[in-house]
Tab-separated table of C-alpha atoms in Angstrom:
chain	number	residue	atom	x	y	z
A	609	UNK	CA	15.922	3.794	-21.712
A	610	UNK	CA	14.919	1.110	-24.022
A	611	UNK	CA	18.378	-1.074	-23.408
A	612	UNK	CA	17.694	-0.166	-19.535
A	613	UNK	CA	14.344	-0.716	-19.131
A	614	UNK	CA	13.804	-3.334	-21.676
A	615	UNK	CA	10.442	-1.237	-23.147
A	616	UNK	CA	9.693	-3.348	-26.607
A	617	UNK	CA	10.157	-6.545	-24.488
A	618	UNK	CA	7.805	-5.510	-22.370
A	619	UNK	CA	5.487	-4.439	-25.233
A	620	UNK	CA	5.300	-0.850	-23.730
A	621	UNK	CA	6.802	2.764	-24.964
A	622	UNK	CA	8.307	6.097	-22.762
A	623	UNK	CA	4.680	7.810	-23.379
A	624	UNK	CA	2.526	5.309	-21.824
A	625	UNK	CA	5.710	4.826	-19.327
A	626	UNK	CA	5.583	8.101	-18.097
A	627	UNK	CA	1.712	8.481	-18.152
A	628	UNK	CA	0.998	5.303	-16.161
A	629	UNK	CA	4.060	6.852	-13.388
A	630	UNK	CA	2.016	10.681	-13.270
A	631	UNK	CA	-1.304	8.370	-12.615
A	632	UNK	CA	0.069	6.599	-10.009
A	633	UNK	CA	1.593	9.642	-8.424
A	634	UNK	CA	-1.487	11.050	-8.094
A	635	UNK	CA	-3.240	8.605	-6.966
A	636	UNK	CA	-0.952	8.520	-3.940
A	637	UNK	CA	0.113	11.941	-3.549
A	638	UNK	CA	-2.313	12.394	-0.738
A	639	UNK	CA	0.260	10.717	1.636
A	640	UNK	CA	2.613	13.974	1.792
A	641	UNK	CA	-0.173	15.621	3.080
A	642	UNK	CA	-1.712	12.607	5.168
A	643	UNK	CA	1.515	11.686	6.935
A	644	UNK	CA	2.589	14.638	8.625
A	645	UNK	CA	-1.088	14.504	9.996
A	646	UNK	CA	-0.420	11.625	11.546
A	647	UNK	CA	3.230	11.772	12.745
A	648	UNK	CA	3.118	15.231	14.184
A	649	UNK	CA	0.423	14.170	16.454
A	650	UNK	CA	3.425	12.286	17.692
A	651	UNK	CA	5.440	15.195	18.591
A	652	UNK	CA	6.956	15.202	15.117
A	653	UNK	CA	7.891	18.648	13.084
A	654	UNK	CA	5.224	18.601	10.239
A	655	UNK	CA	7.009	20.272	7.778
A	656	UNK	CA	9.998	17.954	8.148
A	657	UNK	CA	7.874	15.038	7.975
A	658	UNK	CA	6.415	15.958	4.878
A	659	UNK	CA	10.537	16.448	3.624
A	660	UNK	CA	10.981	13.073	4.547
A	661	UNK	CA	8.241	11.483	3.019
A	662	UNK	CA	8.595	13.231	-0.077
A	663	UNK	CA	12.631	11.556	-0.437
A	664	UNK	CA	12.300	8.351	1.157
A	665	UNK	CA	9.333	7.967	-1.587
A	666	UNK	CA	11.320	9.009	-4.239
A	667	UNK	CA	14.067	6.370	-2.864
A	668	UNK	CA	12.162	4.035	-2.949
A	669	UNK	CA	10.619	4.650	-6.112
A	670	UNK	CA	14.306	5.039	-7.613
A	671	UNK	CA	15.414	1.827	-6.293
A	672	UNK	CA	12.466	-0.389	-7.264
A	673	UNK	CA	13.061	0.802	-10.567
A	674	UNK	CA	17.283	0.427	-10.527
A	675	UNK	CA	16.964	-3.161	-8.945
A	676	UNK	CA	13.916	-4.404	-10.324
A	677	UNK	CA	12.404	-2.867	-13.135
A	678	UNK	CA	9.088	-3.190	-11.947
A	679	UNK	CA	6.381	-0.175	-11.972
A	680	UNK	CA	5.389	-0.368	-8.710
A	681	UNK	CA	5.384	3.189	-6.047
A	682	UNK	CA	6.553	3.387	-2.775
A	683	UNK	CA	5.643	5.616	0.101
A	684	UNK	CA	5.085	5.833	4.121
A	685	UNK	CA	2.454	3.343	4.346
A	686	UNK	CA	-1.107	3.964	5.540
A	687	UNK	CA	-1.874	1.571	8.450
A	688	UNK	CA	1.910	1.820	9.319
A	689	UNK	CA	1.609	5.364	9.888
A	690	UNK	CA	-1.297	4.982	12.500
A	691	UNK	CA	0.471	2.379	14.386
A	692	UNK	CA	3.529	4.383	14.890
A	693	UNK	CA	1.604	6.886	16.241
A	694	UNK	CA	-1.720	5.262	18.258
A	695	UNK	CA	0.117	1.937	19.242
A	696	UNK	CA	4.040	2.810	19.554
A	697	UNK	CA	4.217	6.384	20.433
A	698	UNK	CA	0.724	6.775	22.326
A	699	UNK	CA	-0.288	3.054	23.547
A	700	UNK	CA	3.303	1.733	23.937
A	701	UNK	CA	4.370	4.599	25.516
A	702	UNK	CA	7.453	5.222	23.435
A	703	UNK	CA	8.660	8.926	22.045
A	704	UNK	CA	8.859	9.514	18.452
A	705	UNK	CA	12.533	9.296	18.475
A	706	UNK	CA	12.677	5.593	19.855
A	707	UNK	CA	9.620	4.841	17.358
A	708	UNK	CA	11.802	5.888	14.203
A	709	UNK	CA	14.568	3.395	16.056
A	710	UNK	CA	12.404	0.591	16.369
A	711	UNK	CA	11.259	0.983	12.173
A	712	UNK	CA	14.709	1.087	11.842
A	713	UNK	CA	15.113	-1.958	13.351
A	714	UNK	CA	12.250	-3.806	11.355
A	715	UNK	CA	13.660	-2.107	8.473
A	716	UNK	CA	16.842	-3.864	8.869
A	717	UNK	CA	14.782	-7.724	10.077
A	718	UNK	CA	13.365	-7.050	6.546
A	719	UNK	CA	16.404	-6.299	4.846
A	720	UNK	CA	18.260	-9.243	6.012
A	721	UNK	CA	14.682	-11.403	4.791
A	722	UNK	CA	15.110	-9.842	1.245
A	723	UNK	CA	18.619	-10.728	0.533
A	724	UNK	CA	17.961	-14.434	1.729
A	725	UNK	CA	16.618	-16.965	-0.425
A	726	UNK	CA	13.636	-16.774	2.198
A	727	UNK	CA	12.720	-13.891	-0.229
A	728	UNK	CA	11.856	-15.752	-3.309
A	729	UNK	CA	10.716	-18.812	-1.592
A	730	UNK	CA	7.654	-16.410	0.527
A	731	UNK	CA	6.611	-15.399	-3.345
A	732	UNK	CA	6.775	-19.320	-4.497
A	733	UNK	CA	4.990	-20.614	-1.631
A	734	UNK	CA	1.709	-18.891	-1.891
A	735	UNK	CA	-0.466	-21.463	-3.791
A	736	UNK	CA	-1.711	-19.700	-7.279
A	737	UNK	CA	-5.419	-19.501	-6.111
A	738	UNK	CA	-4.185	-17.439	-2.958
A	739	UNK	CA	-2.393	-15.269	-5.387
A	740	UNK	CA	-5.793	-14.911	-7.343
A	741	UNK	CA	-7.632	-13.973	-4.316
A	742	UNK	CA	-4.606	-11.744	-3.249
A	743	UNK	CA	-5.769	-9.545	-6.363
A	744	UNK	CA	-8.976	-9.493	-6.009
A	745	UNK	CA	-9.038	-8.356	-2.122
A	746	UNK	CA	-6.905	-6.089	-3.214
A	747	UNK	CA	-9.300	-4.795	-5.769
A	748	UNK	CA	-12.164	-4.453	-3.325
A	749	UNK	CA	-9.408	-2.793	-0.765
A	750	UNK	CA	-8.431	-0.112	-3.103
A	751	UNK	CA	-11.974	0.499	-4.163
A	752	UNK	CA	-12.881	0.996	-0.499
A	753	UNK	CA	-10.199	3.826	-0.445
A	754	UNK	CA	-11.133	5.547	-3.439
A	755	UNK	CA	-14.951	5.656	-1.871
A	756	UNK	CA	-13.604	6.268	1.777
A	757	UNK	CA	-11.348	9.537	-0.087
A	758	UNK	CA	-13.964	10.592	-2.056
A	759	UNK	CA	-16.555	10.188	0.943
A	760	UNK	CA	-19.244	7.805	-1.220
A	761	UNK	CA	-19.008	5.590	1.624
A	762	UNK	CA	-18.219	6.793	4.850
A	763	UNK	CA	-17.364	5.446	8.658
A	764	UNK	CA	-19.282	7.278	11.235
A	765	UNK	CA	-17.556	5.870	14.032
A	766	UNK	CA	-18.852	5.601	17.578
A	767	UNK	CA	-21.836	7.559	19.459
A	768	UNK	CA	-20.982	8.109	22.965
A	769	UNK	CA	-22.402	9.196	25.558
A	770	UNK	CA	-21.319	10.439	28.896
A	771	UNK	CA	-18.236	7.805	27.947
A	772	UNK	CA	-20.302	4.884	27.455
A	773	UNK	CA	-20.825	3.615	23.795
A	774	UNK	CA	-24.184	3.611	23.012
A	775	UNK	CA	-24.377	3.178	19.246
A	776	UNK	CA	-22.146	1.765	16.655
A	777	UNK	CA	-23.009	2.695	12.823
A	778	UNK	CA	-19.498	2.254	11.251
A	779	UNK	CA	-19.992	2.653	7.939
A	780	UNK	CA	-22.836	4.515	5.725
A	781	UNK	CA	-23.715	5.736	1.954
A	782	UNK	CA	-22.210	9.429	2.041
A	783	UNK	CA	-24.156	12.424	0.845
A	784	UNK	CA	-24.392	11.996	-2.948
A	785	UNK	CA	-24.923	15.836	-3.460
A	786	UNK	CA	-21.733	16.673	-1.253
A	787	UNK	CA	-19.841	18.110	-4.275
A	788	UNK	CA	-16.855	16.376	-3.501
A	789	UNK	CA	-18.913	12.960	-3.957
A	790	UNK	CA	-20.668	14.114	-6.667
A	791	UNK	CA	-17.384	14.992	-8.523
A	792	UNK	CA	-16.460	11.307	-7.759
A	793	UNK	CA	-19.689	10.079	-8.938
A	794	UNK	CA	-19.445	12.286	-12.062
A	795	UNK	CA	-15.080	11.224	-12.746
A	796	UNK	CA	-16.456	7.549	-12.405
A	797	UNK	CA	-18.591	7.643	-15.093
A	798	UNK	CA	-16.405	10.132	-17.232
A	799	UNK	CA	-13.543	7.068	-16.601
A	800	UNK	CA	-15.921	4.574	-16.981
A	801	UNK	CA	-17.312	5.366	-20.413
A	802	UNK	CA	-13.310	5.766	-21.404
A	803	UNK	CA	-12.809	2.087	-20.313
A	804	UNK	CA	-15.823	1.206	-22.264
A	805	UNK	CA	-14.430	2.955	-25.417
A	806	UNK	CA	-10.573	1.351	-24.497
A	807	UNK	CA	-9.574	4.871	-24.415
A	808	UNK	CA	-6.051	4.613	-24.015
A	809	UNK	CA	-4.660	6.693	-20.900
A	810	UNK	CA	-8.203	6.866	-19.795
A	811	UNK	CA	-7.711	6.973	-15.904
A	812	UNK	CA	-5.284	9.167	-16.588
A	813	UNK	CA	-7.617	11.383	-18.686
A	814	UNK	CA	-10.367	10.481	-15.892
A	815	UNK	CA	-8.058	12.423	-13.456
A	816	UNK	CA	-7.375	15.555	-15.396
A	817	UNK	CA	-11.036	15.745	-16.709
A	818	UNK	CA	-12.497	15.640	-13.038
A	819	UNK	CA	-10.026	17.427	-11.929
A	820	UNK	CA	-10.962	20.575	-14.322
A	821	UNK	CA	-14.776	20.052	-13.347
A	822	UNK	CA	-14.027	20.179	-9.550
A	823	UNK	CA	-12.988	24.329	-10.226
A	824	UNK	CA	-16.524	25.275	-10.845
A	825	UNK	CA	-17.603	23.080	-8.317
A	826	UNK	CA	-15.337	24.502	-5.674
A	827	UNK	CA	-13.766	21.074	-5.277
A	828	UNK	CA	-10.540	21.782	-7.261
A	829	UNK	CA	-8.496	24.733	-5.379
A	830	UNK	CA	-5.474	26.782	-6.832
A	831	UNK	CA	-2.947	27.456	-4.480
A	832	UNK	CA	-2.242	31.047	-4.016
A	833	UNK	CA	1.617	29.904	-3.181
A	834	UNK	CA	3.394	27.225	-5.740
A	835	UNK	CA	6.437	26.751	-3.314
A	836	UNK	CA	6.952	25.092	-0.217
A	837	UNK	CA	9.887	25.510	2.334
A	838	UNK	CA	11.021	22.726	5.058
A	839	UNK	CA	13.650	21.325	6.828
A	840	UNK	CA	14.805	17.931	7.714
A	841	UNK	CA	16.911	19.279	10.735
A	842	UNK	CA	13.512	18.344	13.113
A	843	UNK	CA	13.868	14.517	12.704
A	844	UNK	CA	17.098	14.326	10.378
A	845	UNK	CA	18.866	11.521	12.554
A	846	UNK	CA	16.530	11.341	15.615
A	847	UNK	CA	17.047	7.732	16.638
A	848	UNK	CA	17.173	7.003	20.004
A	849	UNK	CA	18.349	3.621	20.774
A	850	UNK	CA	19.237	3.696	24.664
A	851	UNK	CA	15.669	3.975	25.102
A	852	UNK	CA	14.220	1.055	23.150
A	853	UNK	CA	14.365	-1.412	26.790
A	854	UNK	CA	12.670	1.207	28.670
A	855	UNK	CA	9.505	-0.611	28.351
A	856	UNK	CA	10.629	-3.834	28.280
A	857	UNK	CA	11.838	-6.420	25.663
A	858	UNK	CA	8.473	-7.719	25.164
A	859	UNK	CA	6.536	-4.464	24.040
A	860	UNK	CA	9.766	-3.786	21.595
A	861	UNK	CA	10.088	-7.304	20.172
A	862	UNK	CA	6.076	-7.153	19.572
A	863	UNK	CA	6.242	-3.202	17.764
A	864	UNK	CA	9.663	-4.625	15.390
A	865	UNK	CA	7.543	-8.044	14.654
A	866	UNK	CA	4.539	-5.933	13.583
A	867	UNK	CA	6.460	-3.569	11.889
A	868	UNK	CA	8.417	-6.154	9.780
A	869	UNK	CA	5.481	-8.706	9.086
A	870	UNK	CA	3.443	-6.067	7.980
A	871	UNK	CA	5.250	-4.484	5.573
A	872	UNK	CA	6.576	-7.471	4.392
A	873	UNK	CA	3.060	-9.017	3.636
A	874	UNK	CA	1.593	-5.541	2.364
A	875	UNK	CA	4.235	-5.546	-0.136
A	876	UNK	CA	4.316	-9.360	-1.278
A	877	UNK	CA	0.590	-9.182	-1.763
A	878	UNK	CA	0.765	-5.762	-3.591
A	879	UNK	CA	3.641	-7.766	-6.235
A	880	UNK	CA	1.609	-10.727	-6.430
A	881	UNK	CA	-1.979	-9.749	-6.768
A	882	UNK	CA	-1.249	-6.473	-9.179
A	883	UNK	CA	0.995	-8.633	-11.310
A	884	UNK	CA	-1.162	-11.258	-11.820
A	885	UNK	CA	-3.806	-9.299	-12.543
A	886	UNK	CA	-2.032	-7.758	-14.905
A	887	UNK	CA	-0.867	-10.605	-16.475
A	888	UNK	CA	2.695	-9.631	-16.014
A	889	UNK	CA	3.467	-13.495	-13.855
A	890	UNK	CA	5.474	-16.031	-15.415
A	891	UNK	CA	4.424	-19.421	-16.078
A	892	UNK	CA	5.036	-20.533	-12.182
A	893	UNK	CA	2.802	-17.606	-11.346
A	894	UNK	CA	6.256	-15.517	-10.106
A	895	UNK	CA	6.503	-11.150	-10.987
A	896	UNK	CA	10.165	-11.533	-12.529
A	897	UNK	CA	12.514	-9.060	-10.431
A	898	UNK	CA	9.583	-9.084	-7.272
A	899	UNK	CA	11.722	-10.608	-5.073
A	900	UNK	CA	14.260	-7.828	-5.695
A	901	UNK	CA	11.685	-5.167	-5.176
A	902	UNK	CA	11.277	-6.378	-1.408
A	903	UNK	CA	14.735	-5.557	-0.969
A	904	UNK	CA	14.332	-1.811	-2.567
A	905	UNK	CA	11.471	-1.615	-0.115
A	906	UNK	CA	13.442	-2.459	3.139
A	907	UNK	CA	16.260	-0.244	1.939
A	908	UNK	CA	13.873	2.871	1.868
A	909	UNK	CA	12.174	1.533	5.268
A	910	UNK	CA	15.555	2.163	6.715
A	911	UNK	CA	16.110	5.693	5.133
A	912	UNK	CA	13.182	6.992	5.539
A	913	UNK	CA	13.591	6.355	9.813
A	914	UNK	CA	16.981	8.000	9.497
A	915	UNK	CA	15.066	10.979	7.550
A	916	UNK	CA	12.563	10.822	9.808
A	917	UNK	CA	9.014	9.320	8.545
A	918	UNK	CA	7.468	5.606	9.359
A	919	UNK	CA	7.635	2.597	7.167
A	920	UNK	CA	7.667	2.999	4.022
A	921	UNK	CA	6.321	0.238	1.744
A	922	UNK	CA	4.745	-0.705	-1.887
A	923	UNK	CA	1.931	0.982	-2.582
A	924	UNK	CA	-1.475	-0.583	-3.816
A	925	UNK	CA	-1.951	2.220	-5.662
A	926	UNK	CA	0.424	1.645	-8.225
A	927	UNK	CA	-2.326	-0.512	-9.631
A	928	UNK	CA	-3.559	2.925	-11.396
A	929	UNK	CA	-0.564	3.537	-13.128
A	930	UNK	CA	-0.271	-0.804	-14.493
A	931	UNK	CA	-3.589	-0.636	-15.091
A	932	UNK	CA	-3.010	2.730	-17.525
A	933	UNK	CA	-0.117	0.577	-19.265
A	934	UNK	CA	2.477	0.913	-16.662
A	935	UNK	CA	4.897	-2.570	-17.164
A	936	UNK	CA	8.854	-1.153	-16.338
A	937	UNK	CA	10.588	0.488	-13.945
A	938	UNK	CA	10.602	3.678	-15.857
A	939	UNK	CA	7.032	4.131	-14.357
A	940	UNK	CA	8.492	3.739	-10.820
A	941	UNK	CA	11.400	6.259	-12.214
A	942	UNK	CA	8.455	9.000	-13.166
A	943	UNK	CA	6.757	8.785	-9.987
A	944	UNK	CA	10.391	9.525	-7.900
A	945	UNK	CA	11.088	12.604	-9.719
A	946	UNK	CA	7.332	13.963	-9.248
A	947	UNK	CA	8.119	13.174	-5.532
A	948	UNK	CA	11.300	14.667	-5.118
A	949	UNK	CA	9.683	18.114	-7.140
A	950	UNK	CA	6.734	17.526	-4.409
A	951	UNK	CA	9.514	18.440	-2.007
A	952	UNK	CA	9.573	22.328	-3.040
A	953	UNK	CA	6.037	21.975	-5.321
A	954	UNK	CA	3.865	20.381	-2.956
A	955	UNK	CA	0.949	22.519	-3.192
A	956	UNK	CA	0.612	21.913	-7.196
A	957	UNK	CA	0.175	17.839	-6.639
A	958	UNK	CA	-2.253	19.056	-3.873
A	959	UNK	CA	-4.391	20.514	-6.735
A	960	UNK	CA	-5.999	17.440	-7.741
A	961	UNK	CA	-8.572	16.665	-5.319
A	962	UNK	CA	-9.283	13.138	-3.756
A	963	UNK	CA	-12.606	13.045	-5.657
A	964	UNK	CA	-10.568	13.345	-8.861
A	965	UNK	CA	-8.028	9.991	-8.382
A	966	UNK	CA	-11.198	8.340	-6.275
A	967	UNK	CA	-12.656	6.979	-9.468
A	968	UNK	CA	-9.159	5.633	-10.377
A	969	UNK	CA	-9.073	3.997	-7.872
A	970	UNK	CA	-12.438	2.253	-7.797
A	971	UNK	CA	-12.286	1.060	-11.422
A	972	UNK	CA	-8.701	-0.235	-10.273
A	973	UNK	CA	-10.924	-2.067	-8.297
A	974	UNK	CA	-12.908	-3.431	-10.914
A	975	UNK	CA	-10.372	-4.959	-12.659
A	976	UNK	CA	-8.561	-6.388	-10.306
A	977	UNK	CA	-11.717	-8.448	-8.751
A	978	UNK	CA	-11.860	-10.781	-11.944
A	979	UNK	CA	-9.437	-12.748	-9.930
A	980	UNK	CA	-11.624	-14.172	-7.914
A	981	UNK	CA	-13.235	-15.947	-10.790
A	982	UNK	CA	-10.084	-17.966	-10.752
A	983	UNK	CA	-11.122	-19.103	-7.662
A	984	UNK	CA	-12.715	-22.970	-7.421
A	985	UNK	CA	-15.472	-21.721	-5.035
A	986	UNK	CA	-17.292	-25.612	-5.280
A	987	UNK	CA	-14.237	-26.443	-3.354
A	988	UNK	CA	-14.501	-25.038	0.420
A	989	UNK	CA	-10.439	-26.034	0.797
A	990	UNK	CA	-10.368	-23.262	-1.537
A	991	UNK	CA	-13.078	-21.618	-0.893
A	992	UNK	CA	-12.405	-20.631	2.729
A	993	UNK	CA	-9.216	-19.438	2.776
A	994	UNK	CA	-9.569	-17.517	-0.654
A	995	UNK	CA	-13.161	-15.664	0.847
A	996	UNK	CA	-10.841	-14.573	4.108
A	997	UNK	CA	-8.033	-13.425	1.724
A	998	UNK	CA	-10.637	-11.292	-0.192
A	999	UNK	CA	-12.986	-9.726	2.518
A	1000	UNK	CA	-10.150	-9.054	5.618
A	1001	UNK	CA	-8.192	-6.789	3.171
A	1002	UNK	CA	-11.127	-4.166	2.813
A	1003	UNK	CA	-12.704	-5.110	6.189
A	1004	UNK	CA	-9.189	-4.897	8.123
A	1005	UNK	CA	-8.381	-2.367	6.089
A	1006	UNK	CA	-5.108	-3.860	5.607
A	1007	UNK	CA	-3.492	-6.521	2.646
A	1008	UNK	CA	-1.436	-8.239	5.308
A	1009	UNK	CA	-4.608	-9.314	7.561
A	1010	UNK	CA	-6.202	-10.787	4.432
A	1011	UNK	CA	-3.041	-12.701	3.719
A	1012	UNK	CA	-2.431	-13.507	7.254
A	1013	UNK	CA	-6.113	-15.238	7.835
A	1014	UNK	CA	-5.649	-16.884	4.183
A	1015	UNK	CA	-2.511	-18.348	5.331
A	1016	UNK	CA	-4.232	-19.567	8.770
A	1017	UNK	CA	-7.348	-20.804	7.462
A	1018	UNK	CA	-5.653	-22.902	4.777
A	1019	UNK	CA	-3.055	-24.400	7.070
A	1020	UNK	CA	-5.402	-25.511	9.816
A	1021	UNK	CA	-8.074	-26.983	6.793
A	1022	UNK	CA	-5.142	-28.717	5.119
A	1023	UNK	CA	-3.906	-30.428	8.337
A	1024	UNK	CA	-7.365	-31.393	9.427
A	1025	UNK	CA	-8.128	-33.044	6.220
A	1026	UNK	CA	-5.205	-34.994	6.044
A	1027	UNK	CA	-3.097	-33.129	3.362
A	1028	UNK	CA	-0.315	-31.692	5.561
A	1029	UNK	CA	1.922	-32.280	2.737
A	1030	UNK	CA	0.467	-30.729	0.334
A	1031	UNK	CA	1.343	-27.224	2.503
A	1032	UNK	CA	4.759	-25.676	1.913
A	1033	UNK	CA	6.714	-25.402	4.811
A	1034	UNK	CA	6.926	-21.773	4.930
A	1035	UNK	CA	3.170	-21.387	4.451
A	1036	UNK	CA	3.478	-23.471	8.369
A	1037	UNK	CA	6.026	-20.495	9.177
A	1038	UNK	CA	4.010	-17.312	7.818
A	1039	UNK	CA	0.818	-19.053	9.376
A	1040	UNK	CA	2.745	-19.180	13.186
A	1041	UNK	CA	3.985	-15.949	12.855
A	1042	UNK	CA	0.910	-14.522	12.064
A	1043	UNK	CA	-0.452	-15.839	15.203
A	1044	UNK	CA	2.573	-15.113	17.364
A	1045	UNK	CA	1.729	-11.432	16.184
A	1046	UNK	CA	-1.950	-11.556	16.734
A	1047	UNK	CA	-1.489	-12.607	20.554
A	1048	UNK	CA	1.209	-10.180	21.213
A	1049	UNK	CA	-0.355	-7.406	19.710
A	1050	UNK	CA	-3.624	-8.039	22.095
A	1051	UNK	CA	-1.464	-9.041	25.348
């Protein structure tokens, strides 16, 4: 492991390798039990979904680690998941089956992107004060989930009325003596006083700890049953490609697009901000094997439709794990085999509750928002464009709108101030494709 993974080079050991990979498992485990939620309201066999997620995670895990020796995760992203089902399947009007053909298809659009030079030059083209605010949206983003999981901060939605909207109050302080919040509020400050004491492993000890003082609380449930049975038969090879024109080419090149952008930019801003926060860039600001990791990504895109389950991408979560000392592939390694023993032990990673990997992943927020401080804020060039960056991720709720109005906003200040140069060509490319998407998603 240490001629493979290169561990003393990268001033790391197998302990802290394999603690930072069960943090960031954890951290994202709730998406085996999240995205048959969402898929099966598709039409899709839930069981089998959850199969599917479980292996094309542990793919992609596997291969970020094989081709890149980086410790980032990989899952069925959230976002992705949602569009599949609200937008493709439900607003689109396509089945499930043609759905898993079309993130196939993007699959394959990013695939042929990764093994291109285009793949290195996206990374290199994003100006280092973009990268900076990359991080810290990020930060702020995965904060937002860990209070959204752990219900600290809630969205109330819409109050209607005989159909008719008549109030909006979309977001709120949650009930702080809700025990699940409460736990959260308790694992924060158990994790936070660990940071403050440079505990080492301390989110990881954060999780366990609140984990343990959710079972009084009622929080933290055992299973009664430690084994789970499913079959991929339900979606094992579903595509259905003489469909895909049914609607149209328009609606299909718009869902492929989407699909493709977004993962791309979800998992180039993942790379870039994490690393750099993490101070594992080079001196051109690059995360050495990242560009390799995009093609590990696309490859378990494309299983994961022929096992049945939507796009699967980097997650942000693997912050946890880098941020417990995670710095080689042998993380990413860790988390693959806890997914593929998820695939007949599901139940045990459900034991740790949301409010126990919530406070993970708010002080992952923490320190990822010193980026911004990198950030020349007298300097509205700057400014601007790094302030969209930061606040669309956690108010889209997405990494690739906050790079996507970063891009924009930079572009069209550049041009009007004279300094069309000074943008990289591609930056001109990402910026109209961003647009393209954002009119053809809202035709």
């Amino acid at each position: 492991m240490e001629k493979f993974f290169k561990l003393r080079e990268n001033n790391t050991n197998v302990k802290t390798e394999v603690v930072a990979g069960v943090t960031t498992f954890f951290a994202m485990a709730y998406i085996i039990f999240v995205q048959p939620t969402y898929l099966s309201a598709a039409g899709m066999d839930a069981n089998a979904v959850m199969l599917a997620t479980c292996i094309s995670s542990a793919l992609g895990c596997f291969l970020t680690a094989l081709l890149a020796n980086v410790p980032f995760a990989q899952a069925p992203g959230m976002g992705l998941n949602a569009f599949f089902t609200y937008t493709v399947c439900f607003g689109m009007g396509y089945t499930w089956q043609q759905a898993l053909t079309i993130v196939l298809l993007s699959g394959v659009l990013f695939l042929i992107i990764a093994v291109s030079p285009i793949r290195s030059k996206i990374i290199e083209s994003i100006p280092a004060f973009m990268k900076s605010a990359i991080g810290a949206g990020i930060g702020l983003f995965i904060a937002l989930i860990g209070m959204l999981n752990a219900d600290i901060v809630k969205f109330y939605g819409d109050t209607i009325v005989d159909g008719v909207v008549v109030a909006t109050d979309y977001s709120g302080l949650g009930n702080v003596l809700n025990p699940t919040t409460l736990l959260a509020i308790i694992g924060l400050l158990i994790t936070g006083v660990l940071m403050a004491w440079k505990i080492k492993g301390a989110i990881f000890i954060g999780i366990i700890v609140s984990t343990i003082i959710g079972i009084p609380m009622g929080v933290t449930t055992i299973p009664e049953n430690f084994t789970m049975t499913a079959s991929l038969a339900p979606t094992f090879c579903k595509l259905d490609f003489g469909g895909l024109l049914s609607h149209g080419f328009l609606p299909l090149f718009t869902a492929v697009i989407s699909f493709a952008l977004v993962d791309c930019f979800d998992t180039v801003g993942t790379l870039i901000g994490t690393a750099t926060n993490a101070g594992m860039v080079d001196e051109n600001g690059n995360l050495p094997g990242g560009d390799r990791a995009l093609i590990a990504d696309a490859i378990a895109t494309c299983a994961g439709a022929f096992l049945g389950t939507s796009t699967v991408t980097t997650y942000v979560e693997s912050s946890a794990g880098i941020s417990d000392g995670g710095r080689t592939g042998l993380t990413s390694v860790v988390v693959g085999i806890l997914f593929l023993l998820a695939c007949v032990l599901a139940p045990i990673a459900g034991i740790i509750p949301s409010a126990a990997t919530a406070p993970a992943l708010i002080i992952v927020g923490v320190l990822m928002i010193q980026g911004a401080a990198k950030i020349n804020w007298y300097d509205f060039e700057e400014a601007l464009p790094g302030f969209l960056t930061i606040a669309m991720m956690p108010f889209a709720y997405s990494i690739s709108e906050g790079i996507g109005f970063g891009f924009i906003s930079l572009t069209v200040i550049k041009v009007c101030r004279g300094k069309a140069k000074e943008v990289p060509i591609l930056v001109y490319i990402i910026s109209a494709l961003f647009i393209a998407m954002y009119i053809l998603k809202n035709l």
